[in-house]
Amino acid sequence: MNPEQEFFELCINIYRPYTGEANKILSAYDLSSAQWQILKDIARHGETTLVDVSRRRQIEKSTANKVITYLLELDLIESTPGTDDRRRKNLSMSASGERLFKEVRARMADMQREILQDFDSKEVDMMIKMLRRINI
């Protein structure tokens, strides 16, 4: 196996167990990792639209719409008509969504710290910088 193949094989070998651990936390809140990613996106960017979420998350609008509909049903996010175009829906976190987001984010952060506990902060910073340089 060449170094490039090994690198991406290792990425996959990290991703799958990480997703499994994340899903253990998320399932307690009736959330999937896809729903969590969109909820995080809305929390991070504030008021946004379905089109913006799908672009940032690099997913189809129809997929984003299904997830957003579910998050609306759970009252984790709110939808309000746009001021300039009433067909456009602005999405934002609801009060219950903000509470849930903070709780889940804290549990996820604990899990992430545990995974990276054998690395010092300089090593983690170096890995982050290196991964950011990959342009796919």
mmCIF file of C-alpha atoms in Angstrom:
data_model
loop_
_atom_site.group_PDB
_atom_site.id
_atom_site.type_symbol
_atom_site.label_atom_id
_atom_site.label_comp_id
_atom_site.label_asym_id
_atom_site.label_seq_id
_atom_site.Cartn_x
_atom_site.Cartn_y
_atom_site.Cartn_z
ATOM 1 C CA MET A 1 0.000 0.000 0.000
ATOM 2 C CA ASN A 2 1.405 3.385 -0.931
ATOM 3 C CA PRO A 3 1.379 6.311 1.555
ATOM 4 C CA GLU A 4 -1.582 8.009 -0.156
ATOM 5 C CA GLN A 5 -3.683 4.849 0.058
ATOM 6 C CA GLU A 6 -2.669 4.299 3.667
ATOM 7 C CA PHE A 7 -3.573 7.875 4.582
ATOM 8 C CA PHE A 8 -7.117 7.579 3.225
ATOM 9 C CA GLU A 9 -7.542 4.078 4.631
ATOM 10 C CA LEU A 10 -6.634 5.464 8.056
ATOM 11 C CA CYS A 11 -9.127 8.333 7.600
ATOM 12 C CA ILE A 12 -11.884 5.791 6.945
ATOM 13 C CA ASN A 13 -10.730 3.691 9.898
ATOM 14 C CA ILE A 14 -11.055 6.766 12.136
ATOM 15 C CA TYR A 15 -14.312 8.058 10.659
ATOM 16 C CA ARG A 16 -16.412 4.942 11.111
ATOM 17 C CA PRO A 17 -15.677 4.307 14.809
ATOM 18 C CA TYR A 18 -16.000 8.038 15.517
ATOM 19 C CA THR A 19 -19.421 8.103 13.861
ATOM 20 C CA GLY A 20 -20.409 5.054 15.900
ATOM 21 C CA GLU A 21 -19.447 6.776 19.151
ATOM 22 C CA ALA A 22 -21.218 9.976 18.099
ATOM 23 C CA ASN A 23 -24.348 8.024 17.196
ATOM 24 C CA LYS A 24 -24.434 6.492 20.682
ATOM 25 C CA ILE A 25 -24.752 10.003 22.084
ATOM 26 C CA LEU A 26 -27.107 11.297 19.395
ATOM 27 C CA SER A 27 -29.503 8.344 19.584
ATOM 28 C CA ALA A 28 -30.346 9.328 23.168
ATOM 29 C CA TYR A 29 -31.792 12.526 21.666
ATOM 30 C CA ASP A 30 -33.495 10.841 18.682
ATOM 31 C CA LEU A 31 -30.988 12.466 16.334
ATOM 32 C CA SER A 32 -28.889 11.039 13.521
ATOM 33 C CA SER A 33 -25.452 12.314 12.628
ATOM 34 C CA ALA A 34 -26.916 14.017 9.518
ATOM 35 C CA GLN A 35 -29.495 15.825 11.670
ATOM 36 C CA TRP A 36 -26.786 16.811 14.153
ATOM 37 C CA GLN A 37 -24.609 18.219 11.366
ATOM 38 C CA ILE A 38 -27.450 20.429 10.124
ATOM 39 C CA LEU A 39 -28.387 21.502 13.646
ATOM 40 C CA LYS A 40 -24.728 22.421 14.264
ATOM 41 C CA ASP A 41 -24.653 24.351 11.005
ATOM 42 C CA ILE A 42 -27.700 26.415 11.965
ATOM 43 C CA ALA A 43 -26.331 26.989 15.476
ATOM 44 C CA ARG A 44 -22.981 28.117 14.052
ATOM 45 C CA HIS A 45 -24.317 30.407 11.322
ATOM 46 C CA GLY A 46 -27.434 31.819 12.957
ATOM 47 C CA GLU A 47 -30.394 32.681 10.767
ATOM 48 C CA THR A 48 -29.928 30.920 7.444
ATOM 49 C CA THR A 49 -31.832 29.240 4.614
ATOM 50 C CA LEU A 50 -32.213 25.707 3.340
ATOM 51 C CA VAL A 51 -30.178 26.611 0.245
ATOM 52 C CA ASP A 52 -27.332 27.957 2.379
ATOM 53 C CA VAL A 53 -27.360 24.884 4.634
ATOM 54 C CA SER A 54 -27.304 22.486 1.679
ATOM 55 C CA ARG A 55 -24.450 24.427 0.051
ATOM 56 C CA ARG A 56 -22.339 24.534 3.222
ATOM 57 C CA ARG A 57 -22.992 20.870 4.076
ATOM 58 C CA GLN A 58 -22.541 19.838 0.417
ATOM 59 C CA ILE A 59 -25.812 17.903 0.305
ATOM 60 C CA GLU A 60 -28.784 17.944 -2.039
ATOM 61 C CA LYS A 61 -31.536 20.439 -1.208
ATOM 62 C CA SER A 62 -34.071 17.597 -1.056
ATOM 63 C CA THR A 63 -31.950 15.795 1.552
ATOM 64 C CA ALA A 64 -31.496 18.981 3.571
ATOM 65 C CA ASN A 65 -35.241 19.625 3.327
ATOM 66 C CA LYS A 66 -36.081 16.208 4.842
ATOM 67 C CA VAL A 67 -33.694 16.770 7.743
ATOM 68 C CA ILE A 68 -34.895 20.329 8.299
ATOM 69 C CA THR A 69 -38.519 19.154 8.281
ATOM 70 C CA TYR A 70 -37.662 16.640 11.018
ATOM 71 C CA LEU A 71 -35.854 19.280 13.086
ATOM 72 C CA LEU A 72 -38.880 21.581 12.708
ATOM 73 C CA GLU A 73 -41.186 18.761 13.888
ATOM 74 C CA LEU A 74 -39.007 18.319 16.981
ATOM 75 C CA ASP A 75 -39.179 22.096 17.577
ATOM 76 C CA LEU A 76 -35.391 22.334 17.524
ATOM 77 C CA ILE A 77 -35.404 24.975 14.810
ATOM 78 C CA GLU A 78 -37.871 27.609 13.632
ATOM 79 C CA SER A 79 -38.834 28.733 10.154
ATOM 80 C CA THR A 80 -39.978 32.257 9.346
ATOM 81 C CA PRO A 81 -40.878 33.774 5.961
ATOM 82 C CA GLY A 82 -38.232 35.921 4.335
ATOM 83 C CA THR A 83 -38.798 39.673 4.421
ATOM 84 C CA ASP A 84 -38.019 40.291 0.753
ATOM 85 C CA ASP A 85 -39.313 36.958 -0.628
ATOM 86 C CA ARG A 86 -42.052 35.240 1.377
ATOM 87 C CA ARG A 87 -41.339 31.936 -0.403
ATOM 88 C CA ARG A 88 -37.887 31.940 1.152
ATOM 89 C CA LYS A 89 -37.817 30.469 4.646
ATOM 90 C CA ASN A 90 -35.330 31.671 7.224
ATOM 91 C CA LEU A 91 -34.185 28.999 9.651
ATOM 92 C CA SER A 92 -32.947 29.615 13.177
ATOM 93 C CA MET A 93 -32.531 27.742 16.434
ATOM 94 C CA SER A 94 -35.516 27.582 18.757
ATOM 95 C CA ALA A 95 -35.065 27.970 22.509
ATOM 96 C CA SER A 96 -35.455 24.197 23.002
ATOM 97 C CA GLY A 97 -33.020 23.615 20.123
ATOM 98 C CA GLU A 98 -30.432 25.843 21.770
ATOM 99 C CA ARG A 99 -30.797 23.969 25.061
ATOM 100 C CA LEU A 100 -30.500 20.582 23.368
ATOM 101 C CA PHE A 101 -27.583 21.787 21.223
ATOM 102 C CA LYS A 102 -25.592 22.902 24.288
ATOM 103 C CA GLU A 103 -26.229 19.603 26.059
ATOM 104 C CA VAL A 104 -25.320 17.426 23.084
ATOM 105 C CA ARG A 105 -22.319 19.580 22.189
ATOM 106 C CA ALA A 106 -20.959 19.153 25.739
ATOM 107 C CA ARG A 107 -21.340 15.368 25.551
ATOM 108 C CA MET A 108 -19.737 15.282 22.106
ATOM 109 C CA ALA A 109 -16.845 17.449 23.346
ATOM 110 C CA ASP A 110 -16.253 15.028 26.233
ATOM 111 C CA MET A 111 -16.143 12.109 23.789
ATOM 112 C CA GLN A 112 -13.783 13.984 21.461
ATOM 113 C CA ARG A 113 -11.454 14.894 24.339
ATOM 114 C CA GLU A 114 -11.358 11.258 25.375
ATOM 115 C CA ILE A 115 -10.467 10.149 21.831
ATOM 116 C CA LEU A 116 -7.620 12.679 21.616
ATOM 117 C CA GLN A 117 -6.398 12.296 25.206
ATOM 118 C CA ASP A 118 -3.091 10.736 24.145
ATOM 119 C CA PHE A 119 -2.146 13.798 22.068
ATOM 120 C CA ASP A 120 -0.928 17.105 23.427
ATOM 121 C CA SER A 121 -2.422 20.355 22.169
ATOM 122 C CA LYS A 122 0.479 21.012 19.766
ATOM 123 C CA GLU A 123 -0.026 17.634 18.108
ATOM 124 C CA VAL A 124 -3.766 18.244 17.760
ATOM 125 C CA ASP A 125 -3.136 21.716 16.308
ATOM 126 C CA MET A 126 -0.663 20.235 13.832
ATOM 127 C CA MET A 127 -3.167 17.561 12.715
ATOM 128 C CA ILE A 128 -5.856 20.210 12.261
ATOM 129 C CA LYS A 129 -3.560 22.379 10.132
ATOM 130 C CA MET A 130 -2.544 19.425 7.999
ATOM 131 C CA LEU A 131 -6.104 18.250 7.410
ATOM 132 C CA ARG A 132 -7.243 21.786 6.514
ATOM 133 C CA ARG A 133 -4.665 21.813 3.727
ATOM 134 C CA ILE A 134 -6.334 18.879 1.977
ATOM 135 C CA ASN A 135 -8.436 20.413 -0.763
ATOM 136 C CA ILE A 136 -11.057 18.011 -2.096
#
